[in-house]
Amino acid sequence: MSILPPDLAKLTAMEKVELIDLLWLSMSEDDFPLTDAQRQDLEKRIAEDQNDPDEGRPWEEVKAELLGQK
């Protein structure tokens, strides 16, 4: 798709963010297979999170803040 549909220009910034979120959620893991190096890095990050679960913030909280709902 080389040209954006004209209706996209009418969307607010927040509506565009919500559309991006919907598009992202519609994709599956199979759409982007990981390399071995990426899988190892992901496993390392998951282990770090499990070792210190209080570090960072939940995605729902960050998303609500970005969408102005908090």
PDB file of N, CA, C and O in Angstrom:
ATOM      1  N   MET A   1       0.856  -1.172   0.000  1.00  0.00           N
ATOM      2  CA  MET A   1       0.000   0.000   0.000  1.00  0.00           C
ATOM      3  C   MET A   1       0.896   1.225   0.000  1.00  0.00           C
ATOM      4  O   MET A   1       1.633   1.480   0.931  1.00  0.00           O
ATOM      5  N   SER A   2       0.843   1.978  -1.069  1.00  0.00           N
ATOM      6  CA  SER A   2       1.729   3.137  -1.175  1.00  0.00           C
ATOM      7  C   SER A   2       1.035   4.448  -0.832  1.00  0.00           C
ATOM      8  O   SER A   2       1.687   5.439  -0.554  1.00  0.00           O
ATOM      9  N   ILE A   3      -0.291   4.467  -0.872  1.00  0.00           N
ATOM     10  CA  ILE A   3      -1.036   5.689  -0.579  1.00  0.00           C
ATOM     11  C   ILE A   3      -1.999   5.414   0.569  1.00  0.00           C
ATOM     12  O   ILE A   3      -2.707   4.412   0.571  1.00  0.00           O
ATOM     13  N   LEU A   4      -2.002   6.295   1.542  1.00  0.00           N
ATOM     14  CA  LEU A   4      -2.907   6.140   2.683  1.00  0.00           C
ATOM     15  C   LEU A   4      -4.330   6.491   2.275  1.00  0.00           C
ATOM     16  O   LEU A   4      -4.547   7.437   1.510  1.00  0.00           O
ATOM     17  N   PRO A   5      -5.308   5.742   2.775  1.00  0.00           N
ATOM     18  CA  PRO A   5      -6.700   6.102   2.492  1.00  0.00           C
ATOM     19  C   PRO A   5      -6.983   7.528   2.969  1.00  0.00           C
ATOM     20  O   PRO A   5      -6.492   7.943   4.026  1.00  0.00           O
ATOM     21  N   PRO A   6      -7.769   8.311   2.221  1.00  0.00           N
ATOM     22  CA  PRO A   6      -8.012   9.715   2.568  1.00  0.00           C
ATOM     23  C   PRO A   6      -8.647   9.893   3.949  1.00  0.00           C
ATOM     24  O   PRO A   6      -8.410  10.903   4.608  1.00  0.00           O
ATOM     25  N   ASP A   7      -9.420   8.928   4.402  1.00  0.00           N
ATOM     26  CA  ASP A   7     -10.067   9.056   5.710  1.00  0.00           C
ATOM     27  C   ASP A   7      -9.061   9.080   6.871  1.00  0.00           C
ATOM     28  O   ASP A   7      -9.367   9.592   7.940  1.00  0.00           O
ATOM     29  N   LEU A   8      -7.876   8.541   6.652  1.00  0.00           N
ATOM     30  CA  LEU A   8      -6.878   8.553   7.727  1.00  0.00           C
ATOM     31  C   LEU A   8      -6.490   9.973   8.113  1.00  0.00           C
ATOM     32  O   LEU A   8      -6.211  10.249   9.279  1.00  0.00           O
ATOM     33  N   ALA A   9      -6.462  10.862   7.159  1.00  0.00           N
ATOM     34  CA  ALA A   9      -6.096  12.246   7.438  1.00  0.00           C
ATOM     35  C   ALA A   9      -7.112  12.924   8.350  1.00  0.00           C
ATOM     36  O   ALA A   9      -6.786  13.891   9.033  1.00  0.00           O
ATOM     37  N   LYS A  10      -8.325  12.407   8.387  1.00  0.00           N
ATOM     38  CA  LYS A  10      -9.378  12.997   9.213  1.00  0.00           C
ATOM     39  C   LYS A  10      -9.324  12.524  10.661  1.00  0.00           C
ATOM     40  O   LYS A  10      -9.972  13.114  11.521  1.00  0.00           O
ATOM     41  N   LEU A  11      -8.567  11.483  10.934  1.00  0.00           N
ATOM     42  CA  LEU A  11      -8.493  10.950  12.294  1.00  0.00           C
ATOM     43  C   LEU A  11      -7.682  11.867  13.199  1.00  0.00           C
ATOM     44  O   LEU A  11      -6.708  12.482  12.766  1.00  0.00           O
ATOM     45  N   THR A  12      -8.072  11.913  14.467  1.00  0.00           N
ATOM     46  CA  THR A  12      -7.282  12.646  15.448  1.00  0.00           C
ATOM     47  C   THR A  12      -6.032  11.837  15.770  1.00  0.00           C
ATOM     48  O   THR A  12      -5.951  10.646  15.442  1.00  0.00           O
ATOM     49  N   ALA A  13      -5.093  12.458  16.426  1.00  0.00           N
ATOM     50  CA  ALA A  13      -3.871  11.752  16.819  1.00  0.00           C
ATOM     51  C   ALA A  13      -4.210  10.561  17.707  1.00  0.00           C
ATOM     52  O   ALA A  13      -3.636   9.475  17.552  1.00  0.00           O
ATOM     53  N   MET A  14      -5.146  10.741  18.631  1.00  0.00           N
ATOM     54  CA  MET A  14      -5.514   9.656  19.536  1.00  0.00           C
ATOM     55  C   MET A  14      -6.180   8.505  18.769  1.00  0.00           C
ATOM     56  O   MET A  14      -5.924   7.340  19.052  1.00  0.00           O
ATOM     57  N   GLU A  15      -7.003   8.832  17.785  1.00  0.00           N
ATOM     58  CA  GLU A  15      -7.637   7.791  16.970  1.00  0.00           C
ATOM     59  C   GLU A  15      -6.587   7.020  16.166  1.00  0.00           C
ATOM     60  O   GLU A  15      -6.686   5.808  15.994  1.00  0.00           O
ATOM     61  N   LYS A  16      -5.562   7.723  15.716  1.00  0.00           N
ATOM     62  CA  LYS A  16      -4.476   7.068  14.978  1.00  0.00           C
ATOM     63  C   LYS A  16      -3.700   6.125  15.896  1.00  0.00           C
ATOM     64  O   LYS A  16      -3.338   5.016  15.490  1.00  0.00           O
ATOM     65  N   VAL A  17      -3.454   6.551  17.124  1.00  0.00           N
ATOM     66  CA  VAL A  17      -2.764   5.693  18.089  1.00  0.00           C
ATOM     67  C   VAL A  17      -3.595   4.438  18.350  1.00  0.00           C
ATOM     68  O   VAL A  17      -3.066   3.324  18.385  1.00  0.00           O
ATOM     69  N   GLU A  18      -4.904   4.610  18.510  1.00  0.00           N
ATOM     70  CA  GLU A  18      -5.780   3.463  18.740  1.00  0.00           C
ATOM     71  C   GLU A  18      -5.790   2.531  17.529  1.00  0.00           C
ATOM     72  O   GLU A  18      -5.791   1.301  17.682  1.00  0.00           O
ATOM     73  N   LEU A  19      -5.757   3.088  16.327  1.00  0.00           N
ATOM     74  CA  LEU A  19      -5.709   2.279  15.115  1.00  0.00           C
ATOM     75  C   LEU A  19      -4.401   1.500  15.036  1.00  0.00           C
ATOM     76  O   LEU A  19      -4.387   0.311  14.707  1.00  0.00           O
ATOM     77  N   ILE A  20      -3.308   2.152  15.373  1.00  0.00           N
ATOM     78  CA  ILE A  20      -2.007   1.475  15.398  1.00  0.00           C
ATOM     79  C   ILE A  20      -2.053   0.312  16.370  1.00  0.00           C
ATOM     80  O   ILE A  20      -1.579  -0.790  16.073  1.00  0.00           O
ATOM     81  N   ASP A  21      -2.641   0.538  17.536  1.00  0.00           N
ATOM     82  CA  ASP A  21      -2.748  -0.510  18.548  1.00  0.00           C
ATOM     83  C   ASP A  21      -3.570  -1.686  18.014  1.00  0.00           C
ATOM     84  O   ASP A  21      -3.185  -2.841  18.167  1.00  0.00           O
ATOM     85  N   LEU A  22      -4.691  -1.394  17.365  1.00  0.00           N
ATOM     86  CA  LEU A  22      -5.532  -2.458  16.807  1.00  0.00           C
ATOM     87  C   LEU A  22      -4.789  -3.241  15.722  1.00  0.00           C
ATOM     88  O   LEU A  22      -4.861  -4.476  15.666  1.00  0.00           O
ATOM     89  N   LEU A  23      -4.061  -2.524  14.871  1.00  0.00           N
ATOM     90  CA  LEU A  23      -3.287  -3.196  13.830  1.00  0.00           C
ATOM     91  C   LEU A  23      -2.207  -4.090  14.436  1.00  0.00           C
ATOM     92  O   LEU A  23      -2.005  -5.229  14.015  1.00  0.00           O
ATOM     93  N   TRP A  24      -1.525  -3.570  15.433  1.00  0.00           N
ATOM     94  CA  TRP A  24      -0.462  -4.328  16.095  1.00  0.00           C
ATOM     95  C   TRP A  24      -1.017  -5.598  16.726  1.00  0.00           C
ATOM     96  O   TRP A  24      -0.458  -6.685  16.572  1.00  0.00           O
ATOM     97  N   LEU A  25      -2.155  -5.463  17.413  1.00  0.00           N
ATOM     98  CA  LEU A  25      -2.752  -6.618  18.080  1.00  0.00           C
ATOM     99  C   LEU A  25      -3.281  -7.642  17.076  1.00  0.00           C
ATOM    100  O   LEU A  25      -3.433  -8.822  17.423  1.00  0.00           O
ATOM    101  N   SER A  26      -3.566  -7.215  15.851  1.00  0.00           N
ATOM    102  CA  SER A  26      -4.091  -8.138  14.851  1.00  0.00           C
ATOM    103  C   SER A  26      -2.999  -9.023  14.247  1.00  0.00           C
ATOM    104  O   SER A  26      -3.297  -9.980  13.547  1.00  0.00           O
ATOM    105  N   MET A  27      -1.746  -8.704  14.536  1.00  0.00           N
ATOM    106  CA  MET A  27      -0.639  -9.473  13.971  1.00  0.00           C
ATOM    107  C   MET A  27      -0.290 -10.626  14.907  1.00  0.00           C
ATOM    108  O   MET A  27      -0.462 -10.535  16.116  1.00  0.00           O
ATOM    109  N   SER A  28       0.214 -11.696  14.318  1.00  0.00           N
ATOM    110  CA  SER A  28       0.567 -12.851  15.144  1.00  0.00           C
ATOM    111  C   SER A  28       2.085 -13.006  15.211  1.00  0.00           C
ATOM    112  O   SER A  28       2.831 -12.404  14.442  1.00  0.00           O
ATOM    113  N   GLU A  29       2.500 -13.845  16.111  1.00  0.00           N
ATOM    114  CA  GLU A  29       3.926 -14.128  16.290  1.00  0.00           C
ATOM    115  C   GLU A  29       4.535 -14.678  14.997  1.00  0.00           C
ATOM    116  O   GLU A  29       5.696 -14.434  14.686  1.00  0.00           O
ATOM    117  N   ASP A  30       3.735 -15.399  14.230  1.00  0.00           N
ATOM    118  CA  ASP A  30       4.226 -15.986  12.980  1.00  0.00           C
ATOM    119  C   ASP A  30       4.547 -14.939  11.921  1.00  0.00           C
ATOM    120  O   ASP A  30       5.280 -15.219  10.976  1.00  0.00           O
ATOM    121  N   ASP A  31       3.993 -13.729  12.074  1.00  0.00           N
ATOM    122  CA  ASP A  31       4.272 -12.665  11.110  1.00  0.00           C
ATOM    123  C   ASP A  31       5.711 -12.163  11.218  1.00  0.00           C
ATOM    124  O   ASP A  31       6.233 -11.574  10.267  1.00  0.00           O
ATOM    125  N   PHE A  32       6.339 -12.364  12.381  1.00  0.00           N
ATOM    126  CA  PHE A  32       7.693 -11.869  12.635  1.00  0.00           C
ATOM    127  C   PHE A  32       8.507 -12.929  13.374  1.00  0.00           C
ATOM    128  O   PHE A  32       8.719 -12.832  14.581  1.00  0.00           O
ATOM    129  N   PRO A  33       8.984 -13.938  12.674  1.00  0.00           N
ATOM    130  CA  PRO A  33       9.766 -14.969  13.348  1.00  0.00           C
ATOM    131  C   PRO A  33      11.055 -14.381  13.938  1.00  0.00           C
ATOM    132  O   PRO A  33      11.686 -13.511  13.336  1.00  0.00           O
ATOM    133  N   LEU A  34      11.420 -14.866  15.117  1.00  0.00           N
ATOM    134  CA  LEU A  34      12.619 -14.380  15.803  1.00  0.00           C
ATOM    135  C   LEU A  34      13.854 -15.143  15.345  1.00  0.00           C
ATOM    136  O   LEU A  34      13.796 -16.333  15.070  1.00  0.00           O
ATOM    137  N   THR A  35      14.973 -14.423  15.321  1.00  0.00           N
ATOM    138  CA  THR A  35      16.255 -15.091  15.104  1.00  0.00           C
ATOM    139  C   THR A  35      16.645 -15.755  16.416  1.00  0.00           C
ATOM    140  O   THR A  35      16.072 -15.473  17.483  1.00  0.00           O
ATOM    141  N   ASP A  36      17.650 -16.612  16.370  1.00  0.00           N
ATOM    142  CA  ASP A  36      18.122 -17.249  17.597  1.00  0.00           C
ATOM    143  C   ASP A  36      18.621 -16.203  18.592  1.00  0.00           C
ATOM    144  O   ASP A  36      18.375 -16.299  19.790  1.00  0.00           O
ATOM    145  N   ALA A  37      19.337 -15.183  18.094  1.00  0.00           N
ATOM    146  CA  ALA A  37      19.857 -14.132  18.973  1.00  0.00           C
ATOM    147  C   ALA A  37      18.712 -13.355  19.626  1.00  0.00           C
ATOM    148  O   ALA A  37      18.772 -13.038  20.823  1.00  0.00           O
ATOM    149  N   GLN A  38      17.672 -13.057  18.864  1.00  0.00           N
ATOM    150  CA  GLN A  38      16.522 -12.343  19.427  1.00  0.00           C
ATOM    151  C   GLN A  38      15.812 -13.198  20.482  1.00  0.00           C
ATOM    152  O   GLN A  38      15.403 -12.699  21.518  1.00  0.00           O
ATOM    153  N   ARG A  39      15.663 -14.494  20.187  1.00  0.00           N
ATOM    154  CA  ARG A  39      15.001 -15.388  21.143  1.00  0.00           C
ATOM    155  C   ARG A  39      15.801 -15.471  22.449  1.00  0.00           C
ATOM    156  O   ARG A  39      15.240 -15.438  23.535  1.00  0.00           O
ATOM    157  N   GLN A  40      17.124 -15.545  22.337  1.00  0.00           N
ATOM    158  CA  GLN A  40      17.977 -15.597  23.528  1.00  0.00           C
ATOM    159  C   GLN A  40      17.840 -14.317  24.342  1.00  0.00           C
ATOM    160  O   GLN A  40      17.766 -14.357  25.576  1.00  0.00           O
ATOM    161  N   ASP A  41      17.829 -13.171  23.657  1.00  0.00           N
ATOM    162  CA  ASP A  41      17.683 -11.889  24.346  1.00  0.00           C
ATOM    163  C   ASP A  41      16.320 -11.822  25.035  1.00  0.00           C
ATOM    164  O   ASP A  41      16.227 -11.374  26.178  1.00  0.00           O
ATOM    165  N   LEU A  42      15.286 -12.265  24.352  1.00  0.00           N
ATOM    166  CA  LEU A  42      13.949 -12.264  24.940  1.00  0.00           C
ATOM    167  C   LEU A  42      13.897 -13.157  26.174  1.00  0.00           C
ATOM    168  O   LEU A  42      13.341 -12.765  27.211  1.00  0.00           O
ATOM    169  N   GLU A  43      14.476 -14.332  26.087  1.00  0.00           N
ATOM    170  CA  GLU A  43      14.498 -15.242  27.234  1.00  0.00           C
ATOM    171  C   GLU A  43      15.252 -14.624  28.403  1.00  0.00           C
ATOM    172  O   GLU A  43      14.851 -14.758  29.563  1.00  0.00           O
ATOM    173  N   LYS A  44      16.348 -13.916  28.114  1.00  0.00           N
ATOM    174  CA  LYS A  44      17.116 -13.228  29.164  1.00  0.00           C
ATOM    175  C   LYS A  44      16.266 -12.146  29.825  1.00  0.00           C
ATOM    176  O   LYS A  44      16.225 -12.030  31.055  1.00  0.00           O
ATOM    177  N   ARG A  45      15.556 -11.365  29.031  1.00  0.00           N
ATOM    178  CA  ARG A  45      14.718 -10.293  29.572  1.00  0.00           C
ATOM    179  C   ARG A  45      13.558 -10.854  30.403  1.00  0.00           C
ATOM    180  O   ARG A  45      13.206 -10.293  31.437  1.00  0.00           O
ATOM    181  N   ILE A  46      12.993 -11.964  29.944  1.00  0.00           N
ATOM    182  CA  ILE A  46      11.907 -12.602  30.709  1.00  0.00           C
ATOM    183  C   ILE A  46      12.439 -13.073  32.052  1.00  0.00           C
ATOM    184  O   ILE A  46      11.798 -12.872  33.088  1.00  0.00           O
ATOM    185  N   ALA A  47      13.622 -13.675  32.057  1.00  0.00           N
ATOM    186  CA  ALA A  47      14.230 -14.140  33.312  1.00  0.00           C
ATOM    187  C   ALA A  47      14.496 -12.962  34.245  1.00  0.00           C
ATOM    188  O   ALA A  47      14.243 -13.047  35.453  1.00  0.00           O
ATOM    189  N   GLU A  48      14.992 -11.842  33.701  1.00  0.00           N
ATOM    190  CA  GLU A  48      15.233 -10.647  34.520  1.00  0.00           C
ATOM    191  C   GLU A  48      13.931 -10.141  35.131  1.00  0.00           C
ATOM    192  O   GLU A  48      13.893  -9.749  36.297  1.00  0.00           O
ATOM    193  N   ASP A  49      12.871 -10.145  34.353  1.00  0.00           N
ATOM    194  CA  ASP A  49      11.574  -9.698  34.852  1.00  0.00           C
ATOM    195  C   ASP A  49      11.070 -10.624  35.956  1.00  0.00           C
ATOM    196  O   ASP A  49      10.532 -10.159  36.962  1.00  0.00           O
ATOM    197  N   GLN A  50      11.245 -11.914  35.772  1.00  0.00           N
ATOM    198  CA  GLN A  50      10.793 -12.867  36.779  1.00  0.00           C
ATOM    199  C   GLN A  50      11.606 -12.741  38.067  1.00  0.00           C
ATOM    200  O   GLN A  50      11.078 -12.947  39.154  1.00  0.00           O
ATOM    201  N   ASN A  51      12.889 -12.365  37.944  1.00  0.00           N
ATOM    202  CA  ASN A  51      13.741 -12.190  39.118  1.00  0.00           C
ATOM    203  C   ASN A  51      13.439 -10.895  39.865  1.00  0.00           C
ATOM    204  O   ASN A  51      13.704 -10.796  41.057  1.00  0.00           O
ATOM    205  N   ASP A  52      12.907  -9.879  39.180  1.00  0.00           N
ATOM    206  CA  ASP A  52      12.586  -8.590  39.804  1.00  0.00           C
ATOM    207  C   ASP A  52      11.276  -8.069  39.221  1.00  0.00           C
ATOM    208  O   ASP A  52      11.260  -7.104  38.453  1.00  0.00           O
ATOM    209  N   PRO A  53      10.148  -8.700  39.576  1.00  0.00           N
ATOM    210  CA  PRO A  53       8.866  -8.353  38.958  1.00  0.00           C
ATOM    211  C   PRO A  53       8.358  -6.949  39.292  1.00  0.00           C
ATOM    212  O   PRO A  53       7.476  -6.440  38.604  1.00  0.00           O
ATOM    213  N   ASP A  54       8.904  -6.311  40.321  1.00  0.00           N
ATOM    214  CA  ASP A  54       8.446  -4.978  40.689  1.00  0.00           C
ATOM    215  C   ASP A  54       9.121  -3.870  39.879  1.00  0.00           C
ATOM    216  O   ASP A  54       8.722  -2.714  39.968  1.00  0.00           O
ATOM    217  N   GLU A  55      10.131  -4.225  39.103  1.00  0.00           N
ATOM    218  CA  GLU A  55      10.817  -3.258  38.251  1.00  0.00           C
ATOM    219  C   GLU A  55       9.935  -2.968  37.031  1.00  0.00           C
ATOM    220  O   GLU A  55       9.334  -3.855  36.462  1.00  0.00           O
ATOM    221  N   GLY A  56       9.859  -1.712  36.643  1.00  0.00           N
ATOM    222  CA  GLY A  56       9.076  -1.348  35.468  1.00  0.00           C
ATOM    223  C   GLY A  56       7.603  -1.121  35.800  1.00  0.00           C
ATOM    224  O   GLY A  56       7.207  -1.088  36.964  1.00  0.00           O
ATOM    225  N   ARG A  57       6.806  -0.924  34.730  1.00  0.00           N
ATOM    226  CA  ARG A  57       5.375  -0.663  34.880  1.00  0.00           C
ATOM    227  C   ARG A  57       4.592  -1.540  33.916  1.00  0.00           C
ATOM    228  O   ARG A  57       5.062  -1.813  32.815  1.00  0.00           O
ATOM    229  N   PRO A  58       3.392  -1.931  34.284  1.00  0.00           N
ATOM    230  CA  PRO A  58       2.577  -2.747  33.382  1.00  0.00           C
ATOM    231  C   PRO A  58       2.185  -1.967  32.124  1.00  0.00           C
ATOM    232  O   PRO A  58       1.974  -0.748  32.173  1.00  0.00           O
ATOM    233  N   TRP A  59       2.091  -2.671  30.993  1.00  0.00           N
ATOM    234  CA  TRP A  59       1.729  -2.044  29.730  1.00  0.00           C
ATOM    235  C   TRP A  59       0.396  -1.320  29.835  1.00  0.00           C
ATOM    236  O   TRP A  59       0.233  -0.228  29.303  1.00  0.00           O
ATOM    237  N   GLU A  60      -0.579  -1.904  30.506  1.00  0.00           N
ATOM    238  CA  GLU A  60      -1.898  -1.283  30.627  1.00  0.00           C
ATOM    239  C   GLU A  60      -1.789   0.109  31.252  1.00  0.00           C
ATOM    240  O   GLU A  60      -2.469   1.039  30.842  1.00  0.00           O
ATOM    241  N   GLU A  61      -0.925   0.245  32.240  1.00  0.00           N
ATOM    242  CA  GLU A  61      -0.729   1.533  32.914  1.00  0.00           C
ATOM    243  C   GLU A  61      -0.083   2.549  31.974  1.00  0.00           C
ATOM    244  O   GLU A  61      -0.524   3.704  31.875  1.00  0.00           O
ATOM    245  N   VAL A  62       0.947   2.131  31.260  1.00  0.00           N
ATOM    246  CA  VAL A  62       1.640   3.021  30.327  1.00  0.00           C
ATOM    247  C   VAL A  62       0.693   3.425  29.195  1.00  0.00           C
ATOM    248  O   VAL A  62       0.606   4.601  28.826  1.00  0.00           O
ATOM    249  N   LYS A  63      -0.039   2.456  28.659  1.00  0.00           N
ATOM    250  CA  LYS A  63      -0.978   2.727  27.573  1.00  0.00           C
ATOM    251  C   LYS A  63      -2.049   3.720  28.009  1.00  0.00           C
ATOM    252  O   LYS A  63      -2.351   4.676  27.284  1.00  0.00           O
ATOM    253  N   ALA A  64      -2.615   3.521  29.199  1.00  0.00           N
ATOM    254  CA  ALA A  64      -3.643   4.441  29.707  1.00  0.00           C
ATOM    255  C   ALA A  64      -3.076   5.851  29.835  1.00  0.00           C
ATOM    256  O   ALA A  64      -3.745   6.839  29.493  1.00  0.00           O
ATOM    257  N   GLU A  65      -1.850   5.954  30.301  1.00  0.00           N
ATOM    258  CA  GLU A  65      -1.211   7.265  30.424  1.00  0.00           C
ATOM    259  C   GLU A  65      -1.018   7.913  29.059  1.00  0.00           C
ATOM    260  O   GLU A  65      -1.309   9.099  28.861  1.00  0.00           O
ATOM    261  N   LEU A  66      -0.559   7.138  28.088  1.00  0.00           N
ATOM    262  CA  LEU A  66      -0.356   7.663  26.743  1.00  0.00           C
ATOM    263  C   LEU A  66      -1.654   8.082  26.081  1.00  0.00           C
ATOM    264  O   LEU A  66      -1.691   9.053  25.318  1.00  0.00           O
ATOM    265  N   LEU A  67      -2.728   7.377  26.379  1.00  0.00           N
ATOM    266  CA  LEU A  67      -4.027   7.698  25.805  1.00  0.00           C
ATOM    267  C   LEU A  67      -4.780   8.767  26.619  1.00  0.00           C
ATOM    268  O   LEU A  67      -5.905   9.089  26.311  1.00  0.00           O
ATOM    269  N   GLY A  68      -4.123   9.282  27.653  1.00  0.00           N
ATOM    270  CA  GLY A  68      -4.733  10.341  28.461  1.00  0.00           C
ATOM    271  C   GLY A  68      -5.852   9.866  29.340  1.00  0.00           C
ATOM    272  O   GLY A  68      -6.715  10.639  29.737  1.00  0.00           O
ATOM    273  N   GLN A  69      -5.844   8.593  29.672  1.00  0.00           N
ATOM    274  CA  GLN A  69      -6.909   8.019  30.499  1.00  0.00           C
ATOM    275  C   GLN A  69      -6.497   7.906  31.958  1.00  0.00           C
ATOM    276  O   GLN A  69      -7.187   7.323  32.746  1.00  0.00           O
ATOM    277  N   LYS A  70      -5.361   8.445  32.286  1.00  0.00           N
ATOM    278  CA  LYS A  70      -4.902   8.355  33.663  1.00  0.00           C
ATOM    279  C   LYS A  70      -4.344   9.687  34.120  1.00  0.00           C
ATOM    280  O   LYS A  70      -3.789  10.436  33.430  1.00  0.00           O
TER     281      LYS A  70
END
